[in-house]
Short mmCIF file of C-alpha atoms in Angstrom, two decimals:
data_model
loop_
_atom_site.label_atom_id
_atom_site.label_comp_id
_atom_site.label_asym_id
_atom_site.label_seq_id
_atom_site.Cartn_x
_atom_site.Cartn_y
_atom_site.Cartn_z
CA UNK M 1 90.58 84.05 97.58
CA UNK M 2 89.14 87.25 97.85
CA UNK M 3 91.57 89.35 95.90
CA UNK M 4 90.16 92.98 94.71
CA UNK M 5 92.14 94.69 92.24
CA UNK M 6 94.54 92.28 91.24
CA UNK M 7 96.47 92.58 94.64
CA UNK M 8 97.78 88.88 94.41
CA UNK M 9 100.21 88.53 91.33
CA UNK M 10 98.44 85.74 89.21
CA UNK M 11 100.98 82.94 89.87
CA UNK M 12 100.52 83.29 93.14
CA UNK M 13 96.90 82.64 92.73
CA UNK M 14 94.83 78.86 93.03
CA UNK M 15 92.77 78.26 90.43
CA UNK M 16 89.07 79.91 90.46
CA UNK M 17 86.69 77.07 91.80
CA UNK M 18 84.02 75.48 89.05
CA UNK M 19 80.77 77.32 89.24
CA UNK M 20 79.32 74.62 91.12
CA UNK M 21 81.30 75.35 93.95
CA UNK M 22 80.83 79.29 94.05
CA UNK M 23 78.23 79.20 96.38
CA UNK M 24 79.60 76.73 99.28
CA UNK M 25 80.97 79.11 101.46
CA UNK M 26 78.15 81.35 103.42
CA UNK M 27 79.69 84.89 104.22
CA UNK M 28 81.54 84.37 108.01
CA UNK M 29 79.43 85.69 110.80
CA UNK M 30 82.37 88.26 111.90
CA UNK M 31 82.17 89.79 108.48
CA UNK M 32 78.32 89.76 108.26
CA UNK M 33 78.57 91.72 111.48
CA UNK M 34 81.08 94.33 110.31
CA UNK M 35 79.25 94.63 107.32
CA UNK M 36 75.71 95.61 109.29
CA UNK M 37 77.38 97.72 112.17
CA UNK M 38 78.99 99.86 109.07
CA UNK M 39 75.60 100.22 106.99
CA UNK M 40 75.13 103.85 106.27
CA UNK M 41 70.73 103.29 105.95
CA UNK M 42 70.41 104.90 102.75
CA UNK M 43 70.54 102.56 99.43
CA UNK M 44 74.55 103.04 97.93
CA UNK M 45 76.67 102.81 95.56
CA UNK M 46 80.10 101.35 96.25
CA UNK M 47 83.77 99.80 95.30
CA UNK M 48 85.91 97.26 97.17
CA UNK M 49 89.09 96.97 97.66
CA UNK M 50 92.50 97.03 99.35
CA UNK M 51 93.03 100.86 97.93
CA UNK M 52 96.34 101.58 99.54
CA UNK M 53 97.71 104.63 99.29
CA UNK M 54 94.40 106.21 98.05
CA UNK M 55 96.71 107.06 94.82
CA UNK M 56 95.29 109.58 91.78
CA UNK M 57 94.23 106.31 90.11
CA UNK M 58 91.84 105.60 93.41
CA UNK M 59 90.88 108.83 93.31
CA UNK M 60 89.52 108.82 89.62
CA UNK M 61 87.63 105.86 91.02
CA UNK M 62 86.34 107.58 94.14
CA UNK M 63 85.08 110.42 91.62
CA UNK M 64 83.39 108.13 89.59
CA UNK M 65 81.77 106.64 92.27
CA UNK M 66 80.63 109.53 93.50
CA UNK M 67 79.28 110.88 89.93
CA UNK M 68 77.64 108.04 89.43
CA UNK M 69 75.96 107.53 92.99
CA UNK M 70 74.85 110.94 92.96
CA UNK M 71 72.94 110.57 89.28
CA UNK M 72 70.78 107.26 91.03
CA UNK M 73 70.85 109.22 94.50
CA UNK M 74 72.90 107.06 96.15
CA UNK M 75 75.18 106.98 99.44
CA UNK M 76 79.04 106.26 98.01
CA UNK M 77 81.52 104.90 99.82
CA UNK M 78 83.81 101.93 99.94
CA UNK M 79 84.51 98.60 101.45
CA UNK M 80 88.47 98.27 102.46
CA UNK M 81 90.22 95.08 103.46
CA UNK M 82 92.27 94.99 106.24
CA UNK M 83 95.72 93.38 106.40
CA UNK M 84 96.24 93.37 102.97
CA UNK M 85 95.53 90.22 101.49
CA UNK M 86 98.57 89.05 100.64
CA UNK M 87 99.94 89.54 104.15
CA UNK M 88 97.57 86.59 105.03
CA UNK M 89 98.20 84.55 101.80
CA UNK M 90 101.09 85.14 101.34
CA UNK M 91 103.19 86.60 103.81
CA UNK M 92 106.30 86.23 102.77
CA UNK M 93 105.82 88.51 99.53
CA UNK M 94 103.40 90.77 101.40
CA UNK M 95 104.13 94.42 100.85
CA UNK M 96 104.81 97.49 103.18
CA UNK M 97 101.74 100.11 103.92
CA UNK M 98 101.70 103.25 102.06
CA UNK M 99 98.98 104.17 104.42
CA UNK M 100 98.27 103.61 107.67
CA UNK M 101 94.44 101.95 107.92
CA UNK M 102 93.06 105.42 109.73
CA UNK M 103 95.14 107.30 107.31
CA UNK M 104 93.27 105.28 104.52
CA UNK M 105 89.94 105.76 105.65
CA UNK M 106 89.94 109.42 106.32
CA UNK M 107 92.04 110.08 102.56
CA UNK M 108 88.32 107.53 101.15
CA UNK M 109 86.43 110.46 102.79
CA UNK M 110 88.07 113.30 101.22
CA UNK M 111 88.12 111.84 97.74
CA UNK M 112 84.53 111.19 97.76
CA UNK M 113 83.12 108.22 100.15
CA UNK M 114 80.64 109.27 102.74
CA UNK M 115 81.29 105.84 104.41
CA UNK M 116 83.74 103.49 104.55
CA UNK M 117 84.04 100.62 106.44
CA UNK M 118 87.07 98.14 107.12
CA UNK M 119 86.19 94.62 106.48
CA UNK M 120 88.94 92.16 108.31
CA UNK M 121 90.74 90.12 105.99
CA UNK M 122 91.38 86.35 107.15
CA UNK M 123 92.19 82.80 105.62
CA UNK M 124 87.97 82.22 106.16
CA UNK M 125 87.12 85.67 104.38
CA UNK M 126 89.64 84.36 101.48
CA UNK M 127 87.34 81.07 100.58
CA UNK M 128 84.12 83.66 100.31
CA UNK M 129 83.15 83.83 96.37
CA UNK M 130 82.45 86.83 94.43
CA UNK M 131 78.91 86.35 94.08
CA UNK M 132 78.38 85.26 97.78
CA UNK M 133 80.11 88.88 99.14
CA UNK M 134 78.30 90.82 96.40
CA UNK M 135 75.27 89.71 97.39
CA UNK M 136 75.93 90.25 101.32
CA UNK M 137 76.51 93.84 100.05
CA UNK M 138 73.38 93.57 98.71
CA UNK M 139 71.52 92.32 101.23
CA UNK M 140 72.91 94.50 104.31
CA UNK M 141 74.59 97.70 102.61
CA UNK M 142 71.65 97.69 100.08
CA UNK M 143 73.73 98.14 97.51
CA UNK M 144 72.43 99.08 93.91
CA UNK M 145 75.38 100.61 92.29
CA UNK M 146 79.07 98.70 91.89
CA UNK M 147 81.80 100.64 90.59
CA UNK M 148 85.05 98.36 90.12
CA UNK M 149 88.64 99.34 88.48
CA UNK M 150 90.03 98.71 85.41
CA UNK M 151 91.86 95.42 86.85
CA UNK M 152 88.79 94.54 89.49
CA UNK M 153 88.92 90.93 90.56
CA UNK M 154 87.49 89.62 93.70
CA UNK M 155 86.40 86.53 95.39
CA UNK M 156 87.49 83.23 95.86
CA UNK M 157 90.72 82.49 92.96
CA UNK M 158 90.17 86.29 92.07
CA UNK M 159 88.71 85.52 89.03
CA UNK M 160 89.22 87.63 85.84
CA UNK M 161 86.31 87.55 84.61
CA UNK M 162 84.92 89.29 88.28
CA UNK M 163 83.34 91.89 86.08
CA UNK M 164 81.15 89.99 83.69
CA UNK M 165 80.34 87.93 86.89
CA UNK M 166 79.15 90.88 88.73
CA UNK M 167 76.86 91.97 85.90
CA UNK M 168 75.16 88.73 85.63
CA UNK M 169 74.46 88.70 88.97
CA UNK M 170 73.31 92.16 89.30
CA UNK M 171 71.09 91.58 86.53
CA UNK M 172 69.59 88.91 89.12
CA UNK M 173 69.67 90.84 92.13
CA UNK M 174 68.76 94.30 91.12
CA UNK M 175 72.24 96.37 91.24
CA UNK M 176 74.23 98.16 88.57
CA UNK M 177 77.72 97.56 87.65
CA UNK M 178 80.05 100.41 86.05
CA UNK M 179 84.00 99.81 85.63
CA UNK M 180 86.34 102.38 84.85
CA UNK M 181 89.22 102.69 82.53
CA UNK M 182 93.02 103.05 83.61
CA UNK M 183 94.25 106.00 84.18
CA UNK M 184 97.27 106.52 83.25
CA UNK M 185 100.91 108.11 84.42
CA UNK M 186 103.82 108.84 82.04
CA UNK M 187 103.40 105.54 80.18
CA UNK M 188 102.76 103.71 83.72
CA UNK M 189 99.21 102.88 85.13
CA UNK M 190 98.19 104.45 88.79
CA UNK M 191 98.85 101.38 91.21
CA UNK M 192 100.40 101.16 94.75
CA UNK M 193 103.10 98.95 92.91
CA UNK M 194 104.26 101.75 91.02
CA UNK M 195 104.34 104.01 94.19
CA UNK M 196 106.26 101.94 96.13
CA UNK M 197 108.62 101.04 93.49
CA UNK M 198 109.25 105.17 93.44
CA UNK M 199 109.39 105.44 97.09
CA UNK M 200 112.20 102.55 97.29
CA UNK M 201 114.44 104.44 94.49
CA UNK M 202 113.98 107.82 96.64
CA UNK M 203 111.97 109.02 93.59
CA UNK M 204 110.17 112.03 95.97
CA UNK M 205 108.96 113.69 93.26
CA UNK M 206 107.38 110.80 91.36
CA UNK M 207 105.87 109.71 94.41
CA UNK M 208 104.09 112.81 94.81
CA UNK M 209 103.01 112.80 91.14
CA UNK M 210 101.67 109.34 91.70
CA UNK M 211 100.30 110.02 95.23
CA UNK M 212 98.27 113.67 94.17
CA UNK M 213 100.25 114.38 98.02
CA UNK M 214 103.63 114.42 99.32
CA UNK M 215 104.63 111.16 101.04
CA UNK M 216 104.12 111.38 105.16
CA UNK M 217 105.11 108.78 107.26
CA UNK M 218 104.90 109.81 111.58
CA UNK M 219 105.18 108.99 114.79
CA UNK M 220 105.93 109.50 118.48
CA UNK M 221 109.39 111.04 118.97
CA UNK M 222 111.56 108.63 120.66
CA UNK M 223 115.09 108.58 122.17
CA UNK M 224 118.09 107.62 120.30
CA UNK M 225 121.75 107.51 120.93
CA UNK M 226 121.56 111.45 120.86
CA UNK M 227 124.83 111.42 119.21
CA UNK M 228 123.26 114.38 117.01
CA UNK M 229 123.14 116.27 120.20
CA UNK M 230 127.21 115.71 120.62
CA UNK M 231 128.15 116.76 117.41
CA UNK M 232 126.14 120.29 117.22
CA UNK M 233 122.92 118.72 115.09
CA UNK M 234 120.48 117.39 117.68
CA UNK M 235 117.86 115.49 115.94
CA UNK M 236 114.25 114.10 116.70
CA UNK M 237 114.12 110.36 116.12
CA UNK M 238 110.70 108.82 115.21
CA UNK M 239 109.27 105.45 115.78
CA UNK M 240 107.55 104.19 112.66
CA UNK M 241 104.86 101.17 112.51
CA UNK M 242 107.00 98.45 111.35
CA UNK M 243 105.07 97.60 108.58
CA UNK M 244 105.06 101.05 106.97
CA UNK M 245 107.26 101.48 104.02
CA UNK M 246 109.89 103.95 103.86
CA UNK M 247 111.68 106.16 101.25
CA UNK M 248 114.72 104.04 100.18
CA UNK M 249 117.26 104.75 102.84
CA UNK M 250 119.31 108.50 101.97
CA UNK M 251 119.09 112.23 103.28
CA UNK M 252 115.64 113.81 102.64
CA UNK M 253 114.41 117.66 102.87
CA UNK M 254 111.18 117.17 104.52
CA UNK M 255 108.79 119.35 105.83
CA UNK M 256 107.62 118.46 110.05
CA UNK M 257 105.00 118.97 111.73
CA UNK M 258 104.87 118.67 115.85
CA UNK M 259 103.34 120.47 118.42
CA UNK M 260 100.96 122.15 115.66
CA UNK M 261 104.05 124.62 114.28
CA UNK M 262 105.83 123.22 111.06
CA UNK M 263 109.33 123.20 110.72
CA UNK M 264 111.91 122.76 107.52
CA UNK M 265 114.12 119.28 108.39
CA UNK M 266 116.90 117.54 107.01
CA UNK M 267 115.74 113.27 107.18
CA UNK M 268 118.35 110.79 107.41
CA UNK M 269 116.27 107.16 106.55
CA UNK M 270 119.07 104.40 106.74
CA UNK M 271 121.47 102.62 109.21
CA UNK M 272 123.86 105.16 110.25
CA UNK M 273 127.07 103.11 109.41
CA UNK M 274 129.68 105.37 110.59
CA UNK M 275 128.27 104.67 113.89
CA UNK M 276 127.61 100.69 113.02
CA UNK M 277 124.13 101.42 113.92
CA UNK M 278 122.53 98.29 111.79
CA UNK M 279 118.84 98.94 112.35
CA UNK M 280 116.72 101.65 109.98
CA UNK M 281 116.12 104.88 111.72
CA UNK M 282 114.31 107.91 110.80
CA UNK M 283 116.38 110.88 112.28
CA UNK M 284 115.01 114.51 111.33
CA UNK M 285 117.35 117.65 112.13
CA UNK M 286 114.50 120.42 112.71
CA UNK M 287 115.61 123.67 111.43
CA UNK M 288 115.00 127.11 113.24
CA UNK M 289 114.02 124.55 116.09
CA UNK M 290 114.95 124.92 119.73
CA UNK M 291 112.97 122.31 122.61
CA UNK M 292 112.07 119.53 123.83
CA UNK M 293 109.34 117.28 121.81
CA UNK M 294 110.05 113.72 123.41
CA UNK M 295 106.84 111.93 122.96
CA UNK M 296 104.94 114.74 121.19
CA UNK M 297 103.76 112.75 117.50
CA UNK M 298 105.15 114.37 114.24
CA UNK M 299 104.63 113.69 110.95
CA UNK M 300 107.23 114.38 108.14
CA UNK M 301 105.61 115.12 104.67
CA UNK M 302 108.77 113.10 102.47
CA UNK M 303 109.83 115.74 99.56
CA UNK M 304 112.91 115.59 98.09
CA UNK M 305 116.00 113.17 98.18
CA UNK M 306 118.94 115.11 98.79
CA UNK M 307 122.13 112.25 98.96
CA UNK M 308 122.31 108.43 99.27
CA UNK M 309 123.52 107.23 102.97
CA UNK M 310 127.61 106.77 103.76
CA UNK M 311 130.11 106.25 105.64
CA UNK M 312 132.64 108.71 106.85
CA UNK M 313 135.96 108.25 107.83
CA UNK M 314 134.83 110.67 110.78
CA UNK M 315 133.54 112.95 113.06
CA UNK M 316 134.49 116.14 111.81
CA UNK M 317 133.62 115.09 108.13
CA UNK M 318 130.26 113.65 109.23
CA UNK M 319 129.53 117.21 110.66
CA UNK M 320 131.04 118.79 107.56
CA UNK M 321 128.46 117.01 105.49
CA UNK M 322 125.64 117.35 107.66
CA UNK M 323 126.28 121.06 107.36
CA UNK M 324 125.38 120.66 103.78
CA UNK M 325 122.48 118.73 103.97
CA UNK M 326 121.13 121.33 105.63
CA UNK M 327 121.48 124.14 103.82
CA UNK M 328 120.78 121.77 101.22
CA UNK M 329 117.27 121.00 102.36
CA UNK M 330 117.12 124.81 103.34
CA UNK M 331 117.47 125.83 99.77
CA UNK M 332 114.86 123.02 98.20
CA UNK M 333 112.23 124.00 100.80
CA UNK M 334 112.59 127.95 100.24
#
C-alpha cells in the first residue's frame, strides 16, 4: 500500500511484499499522467505525502525542503494524495479532513512549495512499491532531492524501512535523500492525529498551537428552521463538506468572514436538542450584523470554546443563555 507518513496504523497494514516482488507493479497510466501534466520543467526537490492540515510539523518539513532545494538549485514542492489513503483501505476507520484538498494545496504554497500536484489515491495506486513511484518521480518530475519526515513510509505494505530503501535507490538513480527529525509540541509530536484529537475535545487553543492558524471550516449559507430569527438571534447556517471535521459539538466565539467584511459570531456546532433537531449544524449569530447573506460563502476562523451544547427546559431560558454567549464571545474576541 502506498502509505506516506505512517497514515495507516500498523495493524491495519499487510505485510511488506519480499523484494522479489517490489517491482511487479508498473506505475498506473492515470498516475503517470498526473504526474507529467504537473511537472514544473526545472530538476526538484520534493516530499510526498497525505500532509493534512499542513500542521507546524509540515511546515518544518516544507522549510526544509525548501532550504535544501535552494542549496542544489532546485524547484520544491510536494506530491499530495488524494482521498486519504485510509478512506480507500480502510474506510471504515478513515478520518475527517482538516483541510479541504484546495485549502491544502494553496497552505503547500505558502509554506514553501512552488508546485504541488494531487496524485489520486486508488486500490491500483495502493499495490505501486516504493521504489517503482520513486523512480516515476524520477523519471518525469526529475527529481534529485527527497526530503521525507521523521515517520516517512511509503509504498506497497508502507514499509519501515522506506528511508534506507530510498537511499539505496537514490544511490542507483542519481537523487538525494534527507529526513528530518520530529518536531515536537508540549511532550506531543506535530501530526494531524494530535490535531484532530484537540479539535474533537473543543481544545481551540491547542488547535491553533498545533495548526500555526486558527481552525476555519466554510461554506455557502443555507436555510434552516430560522427559529433564531423567532426568538430575537437570527443566525446564518452553513453547509459544511460532509467529510470535514468539526470542533466537538459546543458554543464557539469565532471570527466570520462573508461578503469581504468580518464580523465577531457566537457558533453553535451540535444538534440543537431543545428543538430535537438530531442532525449536526453549524449555526453562527453574526454580531453588529444586519442583512441578508443567503448563498453568499463564509468562512468561520474556530477560536475559542465558550460552553458544551444543552438542553433547556425552554424558550425564554434558551434566549437567556444565548444572551450570554454572546457577550461571552464579545468579550474573548475584544
Amino acid at each position: 500500500m502506498l502509505i506516506p507518513h505512517s497514515s495507516l496504523p500498523r495493524h491495519a497494514m499487510p505485510d511488506a511484499p519480499s523484494d522479489a516482488n517490489l517491482s511487479a507493479m508498473p506505475i498506473p497510466s492515470f498516475t503517470r499522467a498526473q504526474l507529467v501534466a504537473g511537472a514544473p520543467g526545472p530538476e526538484t526537490a520534493l516530499t510526498i505525502g497525505v500532509l493534512d492540515g499542513v500542521h507546524r510539523g509540515h511546515q518544518a518539513l516544507l522549510a526544509r525542503l525548501r532550504d535544501e532545494a535552494r542549496k542544489r538549485a532546485l524547484a520544491p514542492g510536494v506530491v499530495t494524495l488524494h482521498p486519504h489513503p485510509i478512506t480507500v483501505l480502510r474506510p471504515e476507520i478513515a478520518p475527517s479532513y482538516l483541510t479541504s484538498l484546495e485549502d491544502r494545496m494553496e497552505l503547500l504554497r505558502q509554506a514553501g512549495a512552488d508546485w504541488v500536484i494531487p496524485l489520486t489515491f486508488t486500490g491500483e495506486v495502493s499495490e505501486i512499491s516504493a521504489e517503482e513511484l520513486a523512480t516515476a518521480f524520477f523519471e518525469t518530475l526529475r527529481m534529485r532531492l527527497m526530503v521525507l519526515g521523521p515517520d516517512a513510509s511509503f509504498g506497497r505494505g508502507a514499509p519501515k524501512d522506506t528511508p534506507e530503501r530510498m537511499r539505496a535507490l537514490g544511490a542507483e538513480l542519481g537523487f538525494e535523500v534527507v529526513q528530518i527529525e520530529p518536531l515536537m509540541h508540549d511532550h506531543e509530536r506535530y501530526s494531524s492525529t494530535a490535531v484532530r484529537k484537540a479539535l474533537a475535545a473543543g481544545e481551540m487553543e491547542r488547535v491553533t498551537a498545533l495548526l500555526g492558524r486558527n481552525y476555519t471550516i466554510g461554506g455557502p449559507v443555507v436555510r434552516g428552521f430560522e427559529r433564531g430569527r423567532t426568538i430575537g438571534f437570527p443566525t446564518a447556517n452553513i453547509s459544511v463538506a460532509a467529510d470535514r471535521a468539526l470542533p466537538g459539538i459546543g458554543v464557539y466565539a469565532t471570527r466570520a468572514h462573508v461578503t469581504g467584511r468580518t464580523f465577531a459570531g457566537a457558533t453553535n456546532i451540535g444538534k440543537r436538542p431543545t428543538f430535537d433537531a438530531g442532525h449536526i449544524s453549524v449555526e453562527t449569530y453574526l454580531l453588529d450584523f444586519e442583512g441578508d447573506i443567503y448563498g453568499e460563502r463564509m468562512d468561520l476562523e474556530v477560536l475559542h470554546r465558550i460552553r458544551a451544547e444543552r438542553t433547556f427546559s425552554g424558550i425564554d431560558e434558551l434566549k437567556a443563555q444565548i444572551a450570554l454567549d454572546v457577550a461571552a464571545a464579545r468579550e474573548l474576541l475584544k
